[in-house]
Tab-separated table of N, CA and C in Angstrom:
chain	number	residue	atom	x	y	z
Y	1	UNK	N	49.165	-25.140	54.122
Y	1	UNK	CA	47.915	-24.623	54.929
Y	1	UNK	C	47.366	-23.594	54.150
Y	2	UNK	N	47.899	-22.682	53.499
Y	2	UNK	CA	46.914	-21.538	52.623
Y	2	UNK	C	46.294	-22.409	51.676
Y	3	UNK	N	46.941	-23.484	51.160
Y	3	UNK	CA	46.266	-24.101	49.855
Y	3	UNK	C	44.988	-24.861	50.455
Y	4	UNK	N	45.170	-25.509	51.690
Y	4	UNK	CA	43.949	-26.240	52.321
Y	4	UNK	C	42.865	-25.203	52.598
Y	5	UNK	N	43.227	-24.076	52.913
Y	5	UNK	CA	42.077	-23.052	53.382
Y	5	UNK	C	41.520	-22.842	52.165
Y	6	UNK	N	42.199	-22.579	51.112
Y	6	UNK	CA	41.649	-22.055	49.705
Y	6	UNK	C	40.708	-23.226	49.254
Y	7	UNK	N	41.181	-24.504	49.302
Y	7	UNK	CA	40.348	-25.573	48.927
Y	7	UNK	C	38.984	-25.687	49.595
Y	8	UNK	N	38.939	-25.443	51.026
Y	8	UNK	CA	37.943	-25.479	51.826
Y	8	UNK	C	36.889	-24.525	51.465
Y	9	UNK	N	37.329	-23.318	51.297
Y	9	UNK	CA	36.332	-22.204	50.973
Y	9	UNK	C	36.071	-22.530	49.594
Y	10	UNK	N	36.637	-22.977	48.744
Y	10	UNK	CA	36.014	-23.242	47.271
Y	10	UNK	C	35.008	-24.225	47.487
Y	11	UNK	N	35.270	-25.063	48.129
Y	11	UNK	CA	34.192	-26.456	48.285
Y	11	UNK	C	32.860	-25.793	48.970
Y	12	UNK	N	32.975	-25.005	50.098
Y	12	UNK	CA	31.935	-24.321	50.628
Y	12	UNK	C	31.389	-23.552	49.849
Y	13	UNK	N	31.924	-22.477	49.107
Y	13	UNK	CA	31.395	-21.546	48.169
Y	13	UNK	C	30.354	-22.423	47.115
Y	14	UNK	N	30.861	-23.601	46.592
Y	14	UNK	CA	30.107	-24.365	45.745
Y	14	UNK	C	29.011	-24.960	46.226
Y	15	UNK	N	28.925	-25.423	47.488
Y	15	UNK	CA	27.885	-26.092	48.225
Y	15	UNK	C	26.846	-25.180	48.644
Y	16	UNK	N	27.249	-23.719	49.015
Y	16	UNK	CA	26.474	-22.740	49.311
Y	16	UNK	C	25.694	-22.279	48.117
Y	17	UNK	N	26.365	-22.232	46.930
Y	17	UNK	CA	25.556	-21.746	45.862
Y	17	UNK	C	24.554	-22.936	45.474
Y	18	UNK	N	25.010	-24.120	45.528
Y	18	UNK	CA	23.971	-25.091	45.062
Y	18	UNK	C	22.788	-25.179	46.074
Y	19	UNK	N	22.789	-25.046	47.263
Y	19	UNK	CA	21.926	-25.082	48.090
Y	19	UNK	C	20.994	-23.974	48.263
Y	20	UNK	N	21.549	-22.815	47.608
Y	20	UNK	CA	20.874	-21.533	47.506
Y	20	UNK	C	19.959	-21.467	46.385
Y	21	UNK	N	20.107	-22.303	45.427
Y	21	UNK	CA	19.550	-22.473	44.135
Y	21	UNK	C	18.279	-23.779	44.289
Y	22	UNK	N	18.247	-24.483	45.531
Y	22	UNK	CA	17.528	-25.489	45.645
Y	22	UNK	C	16.122	-24.875	45.973
Y	23	UNK	N	15.107	-25.809	45.474
Y	23	UNK	CA	13.754	-25.370	45.854
Y	23	UNK	C	13.451	-25.882	47.202
Y	24	UNK	N	12.837	-25.213	48.048
Y	24	UNK	CA	12.521	-25.813	49.325
Y	24	UNK	C	11.033	-25.803	49.672
Y	25	UNK	N	10.282	-26.400	50.677
Y	25	UNK	CA	9.072	-26.485	50.983
Y	25	UNK	C	9.074	-26.744	52.428
Y	26	UNK	N	8.127	-25.895	53.181
Y	26	UNK	CA	7.826	-26.116	54.692
Y	26	UNK	C	6.535	-26.923	54.801
Y	27	UNK	N	6.939	-28.075	55.786
Y	27	UNK	CA	5.768	-28.909	56.119
Y	27	UNK	C	4.801	-28.266	56.570
Y	28	UNK	N	3.465	-28.613	56.230
Y	28	UNK	CA	2.117	-28.083	56.874
Y	28	UNK	C	1.611	-29.191	57.556
Y	29	UNK	N	0.600	-28.890	58.272
Y	29	UNK	CA	-0.178	-29.795	59.118
Y	29	UNK	C	-0.746	-30.769	57.873
Y	30	UNK	N	-0.737	-32.186	58.186
Y	30	UNK	CA	-1.303	-33.083	57.284
Y	30	UNK	C	-0.491	-33.601	56.152
Y	31	UNK	N	0.822	-33.030	55.992
Y	31	UNK	CA	1.633	-33.270	54.937
Y	31	UNK	C	2.362	-34.819	55.354
Y	32	UNK	N	2.555	-35.556	54.261
Y	32	UNK	CA	3.273	-36.809	54.473
Y	32	UNK	C	4.402	-36.689	53.413
Y	33	UNK	N	5.504	-37.472	53.545
Y	33	UNK	CA	6.354	-37.481	52.503
Y	33	UNK	C	5.999	-37.721	51.193
Y	34	UNK	N	5.021	-38.758	50.921
Y	34	UNK	CA	4.530	-39.248	49.832
Y	34	UNK	C	3.611	-37.981	49.213
Y	35	UNK	N	2.905	-37.474	49.982
Y	35	UNK	CA	2.048	-36.332	49.523
Y	35	UNK	C	2.869	-35.025	49.039
Y	36	UNK	N	3.721	-34.691	49.664
Y	36	UNK	CA	4.761	-33.646	49.380
Y	36	UNK	C	5.494	-33.947	47.905
Y	37	UNK	N	5.943	-35.192	47.948
Y	37	UNK	CA	6.572	-35.805	46.736
Y	37	UNK	C	5.703	-35.669	45.557
Y	38	UNK	N	4.334	-36.164	45.634
Y	38	UNK	CA	3.602	-36.075	44.572
Y	38	UNK	C	3.127	-34.806	43.944
Y	39	UNK	N	3.028	-33.727	44.983
Y	39	UNK	CA	2.930	-32.227	44.846
Y	39	UNK	C	4.004	-31.768	43.776
Y	40	UNK	N	5.191	-32.032	44.103
Y	40	UNK	CA	6.336	-31.569	43.354
Y	40	UNK	C	6.656	-32.434	42.158
Y	41	UNK	N	5.894	-33.809	41.970
Y	41	UNK	CA	6.444	-34.508	40.835
Y	41	UNK	C	7.677	-35.341	41.029
Y	42	UNK	N	8.084	-35.624	42.226
Y	42	UNK	CA	9.467	-36.435	42.574
Y	42	UNK	C	8.841	-37.745	43.275
Y	43	UNK	N	9.800	-38.808	43.411
Y	43	UNK	CA	9.557	-39.871	44.206
Y	43	UNK	C	9.932	-39.692	45.585
Y	44	UNK	N	9.141	-40.267	46.401
Y	44	UNK	CA	9.137	-39.776	47.698
Y	44	UNK	C	10.625	-40.348	48.447
Y	45	UNK	N	10.982	-41.376	47.877
Y	45	UNK	CA	12.233	-41.975	48.396
Y	45	UNK	C	13.610	-41.031	48.040
Y	46	UNK	N	13.265	-40.438	46.648
Y	46	UNK	CA	14.363	-39.425	46.325
Y	46	UNK	C	14.214	-38.244	47.235
Y	47	UNK	N	12.955	-37.764	47.693
Y	47	UNK	CA	12.687	-36.678	48.475
Y	47	UNK	C	13.370	-36.988	49.992
Y	48	UNK	N	13.243	-38.206	50.472
Y	48	UNK	CA	13.578	-38.609	51.828
Y	48	UNK	C	15.142	-38.475	51.724
Y	49	UNK	N	15.844	-39.060	50.645
Y	49	UNK	CA	17.277	-39.206	50.477
Y	49	UNK	C	17.700	-37.822	50.409
Y	50	UNK	N	17.227	-36.858	49.563
Y	50	UNK	CA	17.790	-35.534	49.587
Y	50	UNK	C	17.678	-34.724	50.755
Y	51	UNK	N	16.934	-35.165	51.805
Y	51	UNK	CA	16.931	-34.419	53.013
Y	51	UNK	C	17.514	-35.226	54.197
Y	52	UNK	N	18.188	-36.318	53.813
Y	52	UNK	CA	18.791	-37.172	54.802
Y	52	UNK	C	17.785	-37.634	55.776
Y	53	UNK	N	16.696	-37.920	55.672
Y	53	UNK	CA	15.620	-38.431	56.481
Y	53	UNK	C	16.198	-39.908	56.694
Y	54	UNK	N	16.352	-40.237	57.955
Y	54	UNK	CA	16.997	-41.599	58.460
Y	54	UNK	C	15.772	-42.634	58.576
Y	55	UNK	N	14.566	-42.251	59.009
Y	55	UNK	CA	13.563	-43.169	59.110
Y	55	UNK	C	12.995	-43.728	57.687
Y	56	UNK	N	13.165	-44.971	57.954
Y	56	UNK	CA	12.799	-45.641	56.381
Y	56	UNK	C	11.448	-45.353	56.029
Y	57	UNK	N	10.399	-45.048	56.843
Y	57	UNK	CA	9.000	-44.774	56.300
Y	57	UNK	C	9.003	-43.125	56.095
Y	58	UNK	N	10.142	-42.399	56.253
Y	58	UNK	CA	10.233	-40.992	55.994
Y	58	UNK	C	9.454	-39.912	56.674
Y	59	UNK	N	9.430	-40.216	58.063
Y	59	UNK	CA	8.754	-39.248	59.024
Y	59	UNK	C	9.323	-37.919	58.935
Y	60	UNK	N	8.286	-36.870	58.804
Y	60	UNK	CA	8.612	-35.533	58.562
Y	60	UNK	C	7.773	-34.900	59.777
Y	61	UNK	N	8.258	-33.625	60.019
Y	61	UNK	CA	7.461	-32.835	61.188
Y	61	UNK	C	7.097	-31.460	60.698
Y	62	UNK	N	5.886	-30.978	61.334
Y	62	UNK	CA	5.333	-29.658	61.056
Y	62	UNK	C	6.531	-28.525	61.120
Y	63	UNK	N	6.540	-27.722	60.073
Y	63	UNK	CA	7.574	-26.763	60.037
Y	63	UNK	C	9.073	-26.887	59.413
Y	64	UNK	N	9.211	-28.341	59.295
Y	64	UNK	CA	10.455	-28.804	58.799
Y	64	UNK	C	10.563	-28.315	57.415
Y	65	UNK	N	11.872	-27.841	56.860
Y	65	UNK	CA	12.057	-27.288	55.699
Y	65	UNK	C	12.687	-28.404	54.743
Y	66	UNK	N	11.782	-28.908	53.616
Y	66	UNK	CA	12.368	-29.914	52.898
Y	66	UNK	C	13.050	-29.207	51.578
Y	67	UNK	N	14.166	-29.987	51.096
Y	67	UNK	CA	14.862	-29.465	50.008
Y	67	UNK	C	14.187	-30.492	49.000
Y	68	UNK	N	13.592	-29.894	47.785
Y	68	UNK	CA	12.964	-30.548	46.908
Y	68	UNK	C	13.928	-31.098	45.816
Y	69	UNK	N	14.227	-32.247	45.541
Y	69	UNK	CA	15.378	-32.681	44.375
Y	69	UNK	C	14.646	-32.454	42.964
Y	70	UNK	N	15.551	-32.514	42.046
Y	70	UNK	CA	15.045	-32.203	40.756
Y	70	UNK	C	14.465	-33.400	40.158
Y	71	UNK	N	13.576	-33.270	39.422
Y	71	UNK	CA	12.977	-34.527	38.763
Y	71	UNK	C	13.549	-35.317	37.865
Y	72	UNK	N	13.424	-36.480	37.831
Y	72	UNK	CA	14.263	-37.454	37.052
Y	72	UNK	C	13.176	-37.811	35.828
Y	73	UNK	N	13.959	-38.041	34.796
Y	73	UNK	CA	13.062	-38.766	33.633
Y	73	UNK	C	12.927	-40.216	33.754
Y	74	UNK	N	11.684	-40.681	33.986
Y	74	UNK	CA	11.785	-42.207	34.317
Y	74	UNK	C	12.331	-43.091	33.327
Y	75	UNK	N	12.125	-42.681	32.052
Y	75	UNK	CA	12.772	-43.603	30.926
Y	75	UNK	C	14.257	-43.700	30.953
Y	76	UNK	N	15.034	-42.593	31.193
Y	76	UNK	CA	16.367	-42.681	31.305
Y	76	UNK	C	17.013	-42.427	32.368
Y	77	UNK	N	16.356	-42.110	33.393
Y	77	UNK	CA	16.968	-41.963	34.782
Y	77	UNK	C	17.825	-40.557	34.851
Y	78	UNK	N	17.597	-39.693	33.745
Y	78	UNK	CA	18.310	-38.533	33.756
Y	78	UNK	C	17.599	-37.308	34.181
Y	79	UNK	N	17.980	-36.200	34.630
Y	79	UNK	CA	17.153	-34.886	35.039
Y	79	UNK	C	16.352	-34.553	33.844
Y	80	UNK	N	15.286	-34.208	34.407
Y	80	UNK	CA	14.231	-33.674	33.312
Y	80	UNK	C	14.358	-32.195	33.268
Y	81	UNK	N	14.434	-31.620	32.061
Y	81	UNK	CA	14.421	-30.279	31.951
Y	81	UNK	C	13.033	-29.604	31.076
Y	82	UNK	N	12.402	-28.761	31.618
Y	82	UNK	CA	11.144	-28.392	31.122
Y	82	UNK	C	11.538	-27.198	30.178
Y	83	UNK	N	10.885	-27.460	28.873
Y	83	UNK	CA	11.178	-26.485	27.817
Y	83	UNK	C	9.793	-25.976	27.147
Y	84	UNK	N	9.534	-24.644	27.311
Y	84	UNK	CA	8.343	-24.144	26.687
Y	84	UNK	C	8.286	-24.371	25.198
Y	85	UNK	N	7.108	-24.778	24.589
Y	85	UNK	CA	7.253	-24.682	23.101
Y	85	UNK	C	7.315	-23.418	22.551
Y	86	UNK	N	7.940	-23.388	21.290
Y	86	UNK	CA	8.100	-21.956	20.523
Y	86	UNK	C	6.817	-21.601	20.065
Y	87	UNK	N	6.496	-20.406	20.062
Y	87	UNK	CA	5.363	-19.873	19.471
Y	87	UNK	C	5.713	-19.677	17.833
Y	88	UNK	N	4.368	-20.108	17.080
Y	88	UNK	CA	4.833	-19.871	15.758
Y	88	UNK	C	4.336	-18.522	15.418
Y	89	UNK	N	5.193	-18.081	14.413
Y	89	UNK	CA	5.120	-16.698	13.912
Y	89	UNK	C	4.292	-16.613	12.618
Y	90	UNK	N	3.450	-15.814	12.510
Y	90	UNK	CA	2.814	-15.659	11.076
Y	90	UNK	C	3.728	-15.352	9.831
Y	91	UNK	N	3.550	-15.975	8.770
Y	91	UNK	CA	4.260	-15.354	7.733
Y	91	UNK	C	5.792	-16.020	7.763
Y	92	UNK	N	5.913	-16.887	8.899
Y	92	UNK	CA	7.356	-17.459	8.606
Y	92	UNK	C	7.200	-18.907	8.158
């Protein structure tokens, strides 16, 4: 029984940490799922799926808080990572 509780707490702790780090967006008047997705550079279907939106057209409502999924690299299907270019140092 203690082991089950420990496992449940561990799983909940991981999911709380993950969701706390996710970027969110609150739906404004005039927003559509494709419009929000384009604003964040993600596919609207990925945005729909990340928010467990059941309607196939991805209906959203004013004030709804959307979780923004990570961007994917189109060529490889892997998550994209932004890297700032290194500054050149003089004399190096």
